């Protein structure tokens, strides 16, 4: 990863045209340096765009995009929008990763000041590699609504947000549900908070997968979800919403859903899931699936009547770059996410 | 218990809506993998590390168990400790204490005796315990990681112990390692003996090449890209070359190699599989039988080399001393357990014709060898030259212009290992006033494009077997067809043994014997240099 972080070559430019020209010039320099006979190939699978409003977000985004670019060769564009600053458009362009004959990432860091900051789509469009999917990652830009302009939705293959990054999880989920309703199938949203629940969803789905356990899915009595921190997190609600929507739980009545935080002061991992328990009873028999985080592992125990089994799996890395690469490699079903969000909104309202 | 809950459940209750949309939808049912030959090299280097990696990544179900079966006495604790060392040394995934604890709780040892009736009783009772305590419900995979001579006796004992037939809706599968016979007759004999105890659907013949990401990628390259398929035939392709070159020698397995040789060790299985994948017709779906039907059709269409033609259609070689990777390498005949006057081939090259509409007139040249210049497995597709060049006399070379037929034809290289990737050679204009043309290579390296770590071949194959997906395993008729082709060559070679004085005929660290070059020259072609 470090080799991707250091630029092979870089240049500065003022304005969009100049940024494109400098990018070409960098490729030409590399070609000359590597010797004409060697050839020079650019492989890319996507355009990765990060929209930020704070310099530290932009640095975080650039570091993450470089890591993603090492797995998905890409043109990465980091835009730092400063509407309150004087009007300007300054770009740093650089080539990274691979080796001199085959850089895997082109990075454009663009700082936009003044009025143009409100027209990001127009700024990004000329810099994109044609006919390659565009992933737009919106970092903590409050209000999140900015991400959902019709232009942006039209231009992008996927808009990546982190619904867990906002204080009010119920309001954030409600906003997302509202936008999904507004755009319908046209909005392709990816949510890092949802992605972080993946190991827990997999654990639960797998625990109920043996044919003998499946019938219990229809007879779940209690779902308990615990997260780190002081408030029930978006992730916790999303997990509960996912179970409720997949299993078509009624809008009221059973099963009992108990979503809460463990109340402990959490430094880095506030909101992260730490425990999930599913209890079911059918014809006088019981089944309990219990998942618990311990360090960087997820311990699962499945007890069906008197037979019990355990397993421990590594919890995959959950940093932004890893999550984004994963969701780019493997799109999960958007309708499942949308249904989970809608149910999460209902459940959190009921609990309030 | 589980079974009766299920039988009472209506169909919609047998569904698992939670799995939908998840990446890990492929989770096998709880099962026990029984490894015979658990004290062996393959178990320690490949099988246990692969199973551990699957477990660490959450690809195995709770209740998954492994029973290491050995003829020698072994208890659970000793087995766990030896396997922990094996994982620490060989696993792609780092050993993690917590994950190991969970994995090790499902690791058991059992001893067995092939030589007496009831010699599998201890194993059988261990499996019953595992089923009861860990919920594996009679689902079993038997991995026969033992020498070929032990395969049939083991299958027979499994049958006598009643372990071949699945009970109560579970599954019983057997994984058989190469070699699958020594020639067509022994392969048929092996198949028919195995069929006495297992149905063909239960038998998974493992060829680890098929589990490699790069080999699976060949299928994607051919059948997920619309631009190549129209060119993939005799009309546009001049010939195909498949090379499996190894830089290593026999690595202490001289006794095995004296029996096998390059043809049996590499061509009959790995190269024939690659050839089938490169040459087959597009399957209508990706189901095991459909894909394997297409592969068999291709192999069936390969024209056998008549024993009398074996010498003109093949080249045999054996390495002498030399230098490989900057190290001095001993001659084959000086390797341990190799006869001083051995005539065993460590290099083979051949030309095969395929008698079907797609390939008639487009030969496949195959070569495999040990102690070659470098390790490389690749497939080179050489396209036909342009029918007419309007650029006569304009080709840039250091010495000046060349005739039009010297303009290089397009070449597509599919590199399997190392440096997996694709290269396409095409002609381009050299910038300048004059019309000067030069070949350029467009290289695509997977390694620098997708840095994601690929799973080991054995991980994929073990998981597929547990899931009951035989697509990447060789079926009996594939093995038989590959042997049909190779046995004809072996017969020819036996009738015309090489002149003792001419072996060794290539130096370690080269691209094989001069005869291999002359063999291609004769057809007006040349070997691609990997
Ligand atoms: N190693 C590789 O890289 C590799 C590659 C491709 C294919 N293979 C194939 O995989 C199989 C296992 O390979 P390996 O290298 O692990 O072999 P190995 O080390 O020579 O033998 C494996 C185990 O088989 C048992 N065994 C030996 N002779 C036996 C006999 N007569 N009857 C029953 N069991 C016997 C021994 O275990 P116990 O004494 O404890 O019972 C031994 O530890 C072989 O068929 C080989 O051809 C291996």
Tab-separated table of N, CA and C in Angstrom, chain B residues 302-402:
chain	number	residue	atom	x	y	z
B	302	UNK	N	-9.494	-34.706	-30.738
B	302	UNK	CA	-8.044	-34.685	-30.979
B	302	UNK	C	-7.650	-35.962	-31.722
B	303	UNK	N	-6.944	-35.776	-32.842
B	303	UNK	CA	-6.546	-36.930	-33.646
B	303	UNK	C	-5.423	-37.660	-32.906
B	304	UNK	N	-5.593	-38.950	-32.612
B	304	UNK	CA	-4.514	-39.642	-31.893
B	304	UNK	C	-3.276	-39.762	-32.782
B	305	UNK	N	-2.140	-39.705	-32.155
B	305	UNK	CA	-0.903	-39.876	-32.922
B	305	UNK	C	-0.671	-41.376	-33.054
B	306	UNK	N	-0.624	-41.840	-34.247
B	306	UNK	CA	-0.388	-43.277	-34.448
B	306	UNK	C	0.996	-43.608	-33.892
B	307	UNK	N	1.120	-44.733	-33.191
B	307	UNK	CA	2.436	-45.069	-32.622
B	307	UNK	C	3.580	-44.937	-33.637
B	308	UNK	N	3.291	-45.247	-34.904
B	308	UNK	CA	4.370	-45.135	-35.895
B	308	UNK	C	4.758	-43.681	-36.158
B	309	UNK	N	3.836	-42.760	-35.850
B	309	UNK	CA	4.130	-41.343	-36.090
B	309	UNK	C	4.644	-40.643	-34.845
B	310	UNK	N	4.754	-41.413	-33.750
B	310	UNK	CA	5.093	-40.764	-32.473
B	310	UNK	C	6.392	-39.984	-32.587
B	311	UNK	N	7.362	-40.523	-33.301
B	311	UNK	CA	8.644	-39.827	-33.354
B	311	UNK	C	8.572	-38.546	-34.166
B	312	UNK	N	7.750	-38.562	-35.215
B	312	UNK	CA	7.706	-37.338	-36.025
B	312	UNK	C	6.771	-36.280	-35.419
B	313	UNK	N	5.882	-36.696	-34.524
B	313	UNK	CA	4.944	-35.728	-33.953
B	313	UNK	C	5.302	-35.288	-32.544
B	314	UNK	N	6.364	-35.890	-32.001
B	314	UNK	CA	6.736	-35.522	-30.626
B	314	UNK	C	8.256	-35.372	-30.523
B	315	UNK	N	8.669	-34.710	-29.459
B	315	UNK	CA	10.099	-34.623	-29.144
B	315	UNK	C	10.236	-34.989	-27.667
B	316	UNK	N	11.205	-35.851	-27.362
B	316	UNK	CA	11.483	-36.176	-25.966
B	316	UNK	C	12.815	-35.562	-25.573
B	317	UNK	N	12.923	-35.203	-24.338
B	317	UNK	CA	14.209	-34.673	-23.887
B	317	UNK	C	14.479	-35.059	-22.454
B	318	UNK	N	15.742	-34.960	-22.105
B	318	UNK	CA	16.117	-35.178	-20.703
B	318	UNK	C	17.241	-34.200	-20.373
B	319	UNK	N	17.159	-33.580	-19.205
B	319	UNK	CA	18.165	-32.559	-18.927
B	319	UNK	C	19.477	-33.117	-18.414
B	320	UNK	N	20.530	-32.466	-18.854
B	320	UNK	CA	21.843	-32.716	-18.297
B	320	UNK	C	22.124	-31.622	-17.286
B	321	UNK	N	23.351	-31.543	-16.827
B	321	UNK	CA	23.703	-30.493	-15.862
B	321	UNK	C	23.644	-29.128	-16.527
B	322	UNK	N	23.649	-28.100	-15.707
B	322	UNK	CA	23.623	-26.746	-16.266
B	322	UNK	C	23.425	-25.727	-15.169
B	323	UNK	N	22.988	-24.560	-15.553
B	323	UNK	CA	22.755	-23.476	-14.594
B	323	UNK	C	21.326	-22.985	-14.704
B	324	UNK	N	20.651	-22.932	-13.560
B	324	UNK	CA	19.274	-22.427	-13.542
B	324	UNK	C	19.175	-21.391	-12.434
B	325	UNK	N	18.629	-20.242	-12.738
B	325	UNK	CA	18.490	-19.169	-11.741
B	325	UNK	C	19.812	-18.874	-11.031
B	326	UNK	N	20.878	-18.929	-11.773
B	326	UNK	CA	22.176	-18.603	-11.191
B	326	UNK	C	22.748	-19.700	-10.302
B	327	UNK	N	22.111	-20.858	-10.255
B	327	UNK	CA	22.603	-21.962	-9.431
B	327	UNK	C	22.963	-23.119	-10.347
B	328	UNK	N	24.016	-23.822	-9.953
B	328	UNK	CA	24.380	-24.980	-10.747
B	328	UNK	C	23.356	-26.093	-10.499
B	329	UNK	N	22.910	-26.728	-11.561
B	329	UNK	CA	21.888	-27.777	-11.419
B	329	UNK	C	22.451	-29.104	-11.901
B	330	UNK	N	22.155	-30.153	-11.130
B	330	UNK	CA	22.652	-31.494	-11.493
B	330	UNK	C	21.845	-32.035	-12.665
B	331	UNK	N	22.445	-32.977	-13.370
B	331	UNK	CA	21.739	-33.664	-14.453
B	331	UNK	C	20.651	-34.558	-13.852
B	332	UNK	N	19.626	-34.861	-14.666
B	332	UNK	CA	18.548	-35.720	-14.178
B	332	UNK	C	19.109	-37.045	-13.669
B	333	UNK	N	20.032	-37.615	-14.441
B	333	UNK	CA	20.560	-38.944	-14.076
B	333	UNK	C	21.354	-38.912	-12.774
B	334	UNK	N	21.691	-37.702	-12.317
B	334	UNK	CA	22.416	-37.606	-11.047
B	334	UNK	C	21.475	-37.318	-9.870
B	335	UNK	N	20.183	-37.209	-10.148
B	335	UNK	CA	19.236	-36.949	-9.065
B	335	UNK	C	19.063	-38.236	-8.249
B	336	UNK	N	18.649	-38.038	-6.976
B	336	UNK	CA	18.442	-39.181	-6.088
B	336	UNK	C	17.359	-40.102	-6.648
B	337	UNK	N	17.616	-41.408	-6.536
B	337	UNK	CA	16.655	-42.444	-6.946
B	337	UNK	C	16.400	-42.495	-8.451
B	338	UNK	N	17.293	-41.893	-9.229
B	338	UNK	CA	17.159	-41.985	-10.686
B	338	UNK	C	18.246	-42.939	-11.191
B	339	UNK	N	17.846	-43.818	-12.116
B	339	UNK	CA	18.821	-44.792	-12.640
B	339	UNK	C	19.886	-44.063	-13.458
B	340	UNK	N	21.143	-44.509	-13.339
B	340	UNK	CA	22.212	-43.785	-14.036
B	340	UNK	C	22.008	-43.743	-15.555
B	341	UNK	N	21.400	-44.792	-16.100
B	341	UNK	CA	21.200	-44.775	-17.560
B	341	UNK	C	19.765	-44.462	-17.938
B	342	UNK	N	19.040	-43.777	-17.062
B	342	UNK	CA	17.601	-43.569	-17.267
B	342	UNK	C	17.274	-42.934	-18.621
B	343	UNK	N	16.186	-43.431	-19.223
B	343	UNK	CA	15.719	-42.833	-20.478
B	343	UNK	C	14.404	-42.071	-20.248
B	344	UNK	N	14.099	-41.795	-19.002
B	344	UNK	CA	12.847	-41.111	-18.687
B	344	UNK	C	12.868	-39.694	-19.234
B	345	UNK	N	11.758	-39.276	-19.857
B	345	UNK	CA	11.731	-37.923	-20.448
B	345	UNK	C	11.413	-36.874	-19.381
B	346	UNK	N	12.187	-35.801	-19.362
B	346	UNK	CA	11.880	-34.669	-18.477
B	346	UNK	C	11.383	-33.493	-19.311
B	347	UNK	N	11.326	-33.714	-20.632
B	347	UNK	CA	10.817	-32.686	-21.540
B	347	UNK	C	10.015	-33.404	-22.611
B	348	UNK	N	8.907	-32.799	-22.973
B	348	UNK	CA	8.163	-33.348	-24.105
B	348	UNK	C	7.539	-32.193	-24.891
B	349	UNK	N	7.595	-32.336	-26.201
B	349	UNK	CA	6.886	-31.373	-27.053
B	349	UNK	C	6.093	-32.196	-28.061
B	350	UNK	N	4.956	-31.690	-28.469
B	350	UNK	CA	4.170	-32.441	-29.440
B	350	UNK	C	3.250	-31.526	-30.231
B	351	UNK	N	2.812	-32.082	-31.335
B	351	UNK	CA	1.856	-31.350	-32.160
B	351	UNK	C	0.589	-32.182	-32.243
B	352	UNK	N	-0.525	-31.567	-31.926
B	352	UNK	CA	-1.793	-32.288	-32.000
B	352	UNK	C	-2.742	-31.575	-32.958
B	353	UNK	N	-3.454	-32.369	-33.732
B	353	UNK	CA	-4.480	-31.804	-34.614
B	353	UNK	C	-5.847	-32.089	-34.031
B	354	UNK	N	-6.730	-31.156	-34.231
B	354	UNK	CA	-8.087	-31.331	-33.712
B	354	UNK	C	-9.032	-31.424	-34.907
B	355	UNK	N	-9.711	-32.560	-34.995
B	355	UNK	CA	-10.558	-32.787	-36.162
B	355	UNK	C	-11.979	-32.306	-35.908
B	356	UNK	N	-12.158	-31.011	-35.909
B	356	UNK	CA	-13.528	-30.493	-35.903
B	356	UNK	C	-13.572	-29.206	-36.732
B	357	UNK	N	-14.752	-28.660	-36.913
B	357	UNK	CA	-14.894	-27.508	-37.811
B	357	UNK	C	-14.126	-26.297	-37.302
B	358	UNK	N	-14.059	-26.165	-35.990
B	358	UNK	CA	-13.421	-24.969	-35.457
B	358	UNK	C	-11.904	-24.996	-35.663
B	359	UNK	N	-11.310	-26.185	-35.508
B	359	UNK	CA	-9.841	-26.221	-35.432
B	359	UNK	C	-9.142	-26.948	-36.565
B	360	UNK	N	-9.870	-27.553	-37.497
B	360	UNK	CA	-9.201	-28.309	-38.553
B	360	UNK	C	-8.140	-27.438	-39.221
B	361	UNK	N	-6.929	-27.925	-39.267
B	361	UNK	CA	-5.852	-27.168	-39.921
B	361	UNK	C	-5.144	-26.187	-39.006
B	362	UNK	N	-5.605	-26.052	-37.781
B	362	UNK	CA	-4.919	-25.183	-36.814
B	362	UNK	C	-4.337	-26.067	-35.710
B	363	UNK	N	-3.044	-26.364	-35.796
B	363	UNK	CA	-2.487	-27.300	-34.815
B	363	UNK	C	-2.294	-26.696	-33.432
B	364	UNK	N	-2.264	-27.569	-32.449
B	364	UNK	CA	-1.910	-27.192	-31.077
B	364	UNK	C	-0.520	-27.772	-30.802
B	365	UNK	N	0.407	-26.921	-30.436
B	365	UNK	CA	1.749	-27.384	-30.048
B	365	UNK	C	1.823	-27.320	-28.529
B	366	UNK	N	2.199	-28.427	-27.941
B	366	UNK	CA	2.241	-28.493	-26.483
B	366	UNK	C	3.671	-28.797	-26.048
B	367	UNK	N	4.111	-28.184	-24.979
B	367	UNK	CA	5.419	-28.579	-24.445
B	367	UNK	C	5.440	-28.428	-22.931
B	368	UNK	N	6.172	-29.346	-22.307
B	368	UNK	CA	6.318	-29.300	-20.849
B	368	UNK	C	7.719	-29.773	-20.536
B	369	UNK	N	8.316	-29.198	-19.551
B	369	UNK	CA	9.650	-29.674	-19.210
B	369	UNK	C	10.114	-29.184	-17.862
B	370	UNK	N	11.067	-29.911	-17.340
B	370	UNK	CA	11.707	-29.513	-16.082
B	370	UNK	C	13.066	-28.923	-16.395
B	371	UNK	N	13.555	-28.140	-15.429
B	371	UNK	CA	14.867	-27.503	-15.562
B	371	UNK	C	14.962	-26.699	-16.863
B	372	UNK	N	13.889	-25.985	-17.156
B	372	UNK	CA	13.940	-25.084	-18.309
B	372	UNK	C	14.381	-23.710	-17.811
B	373	UNK	N	14.440	-22.760	-18.721
B	373	UNK	CA	15.062	-21.479	-18.385
B	373	UNK	C	14.324	-20.732	-17.279
B	374	UNK	N	13.023	-20.845	-17.275
B	374	UNK	CA	12.270	-20.202	-16.206
B	374	UNK	C	10.934	-20.904	-15.998
B	375	UNK	N	10.303	-20.582	-14.889
B	375	UNK	CA	8.987	-21.156	-14.621
B	375	UNK	C	7.957	-20.327	-15.372
B	376	UNK	N	7.187	-20.963	-16.202
B	376	UNK	CA	6.174	-20.223	-16.950
B	376	UNK	C	5.121	-21.176	-17.477
B	377	UNK	N	3.865	-20.834	-17.236
B	377	UNK	CA	2.771	-21.567	-17.868
B	377	UNK	C	1.996	-20.563	-18.685
B	378	UNK	N	1.902	-20.817	-19.973
B	378	UNK	CA	1.144	-19.861	-20.778
B	378	UNK	C	0.613	-20.473	-22.047
B	379	UNK	N	-0.361	-19.776	-22.578
B	379	UNK	CA	-0.996	-20.202	-23.817
B	379	UNK	C	-0.776	-19.079	-24.818
B	380	UNK	N	-0.198	-19.422	-25.962
B	380	UNK	CA	0.043	-18.402	-26.991
B	380	UNK	C	-0.865	-18.692	-28.176
B	381	UNK	N	-1.676	-17.716	-28.518
B	381	UNK	CA	-2.568	-17.859	-29.670
B	381	UNK	C	-1.940	-17.031	-30.789
B	382	UNK	N	-1.446	-17.698	-31.786
B	382	UNK	CA	-0.833	-16.942	-32.893
B	382	UNK	C	-1.852	-16.789	-34.017
B	383	UNK	N	-2.174	-15.558	-34.341
B	383	UNK	CA	-3.147	-15.294	-35.396
B	383	UNK	C	-2.478	-15.390	-36.761
B	384	UNK	N	-3.293	-15.506	-37.792
B	384	UNK	CA	-2.730	-15.572	-39.142
B	384	UNK	C	-2.215	-14.196	-39.529
B	385	UNK	N	-1.278	-14.197	-40.477
B	385	UNK	CA	-0.759	-12.915	-40.973
B	385	UNK	C	-1.841	-12.212	-41.769
B	386	UNK	N	-1.650	-10.910	-41.954
B	386	UNK	CA	-2.592	-10.204	-42.833
B	386	UNK	C	-2.476	-10.818	-44.224
B	387	UNK	N	-3.591	-10.918	-44.970
B	387	UNK	CA	-3.516	-11.598	-46.269
B	387	UNK	C	-2.682	-10.819	-47.288
B	388	UNK	N	-2.636	-9.516	-47.119
B	388	UNK	CA	-1.871	-8.698	-48.062
B	388	UNK	C	-1.419	-7.457	-47.318
B	389	UNK	N	-0.165	-7.063	-47.515
B	389	UNK	CA	0.308	-5.856	-46.839
B	389	UNK	C	0.487	-4.721	-47.844
B	390	UNK	N	-0.230	-3.619	-47.641
B	390	UNK	CA	-0.007	-2.465	-48.519
B	390	UNK	C	1.266	-1.713	-48.138
B	391	UNK	N	1.922	-2.133	-47.060
B	391	UNK	CA	3.063	-1.348	-46.545
B	391	UNK	C	4.410	-1.938	-46.943
B	392	UNK	N	4.441	-2.701	-48.005
B	392	UNK	CA	5.669	-3.380	-48.391
B	392	UNK	C	6.868	-2.448	-48.309
B	393	UNK	N	7.907	-2.942	-47.707
B	393	UNK	CA	9.146	-2.178	-47.691
B	393	UNK	C	9.185	-1.085	-46.658
B	394	UNK	N	8.199	-1.061	-45.783
B	394	UNK	CA	8.157	0.040	-44.822
B	394	UNK	C	8.303	-0.438	-43.384
B	395	UNK	N	8.783	-1.657	-43.225
B	395	UNK	CA	8.818	-2.170	-41.856
B	395	UNK	C	10.132	-1.792	-41.191
B	396	UNK	N	10.017	-1.162	-40.038
B	396	UNK	CA	11.210	-0.664	-39.363
B	396	UNK	C	11.931	-1.799	-38.660
B	397	UNK	N	13.157	-1.986	-39.010
B	397	UNK	CA	13.990	-2.917	-38.259
B	397	UNK	C	15.345	-2.244	-38.137
B	398	UNK	N	16.180	-2.719	-37.256
B	398	UNK	CA	17.493	-2.081	-37.129
B	398	UNK	C	18.254	-2.127	-38.455
B	399	UNK	N	17.983	-3.162	-39.271
B	399	UNK	CA	18.766	-3.285	-40.506
B	399	UNK	C	18.062	-2.717	-41.735
B	400	UNK	N	16.887	-2.225	-41.599
B	400	UNK	CA	16.199	-1.639	-42.746
B	400	UNK	C	14.931	-2.381	-43.075
B	401	UNK	N	14.465	-2.236	-44.321
B	401	UNK	CA	13.171	-2.763	-44.707
B	401	UNK	C	13.199	-4.268	-44.913
B	402	UNK	N	12.051	-4.888	-44.693
B	402	UNK	CA	11.910	-6.332	-44.864
B	402	UNK	C	10.740	-6.621	-45.794
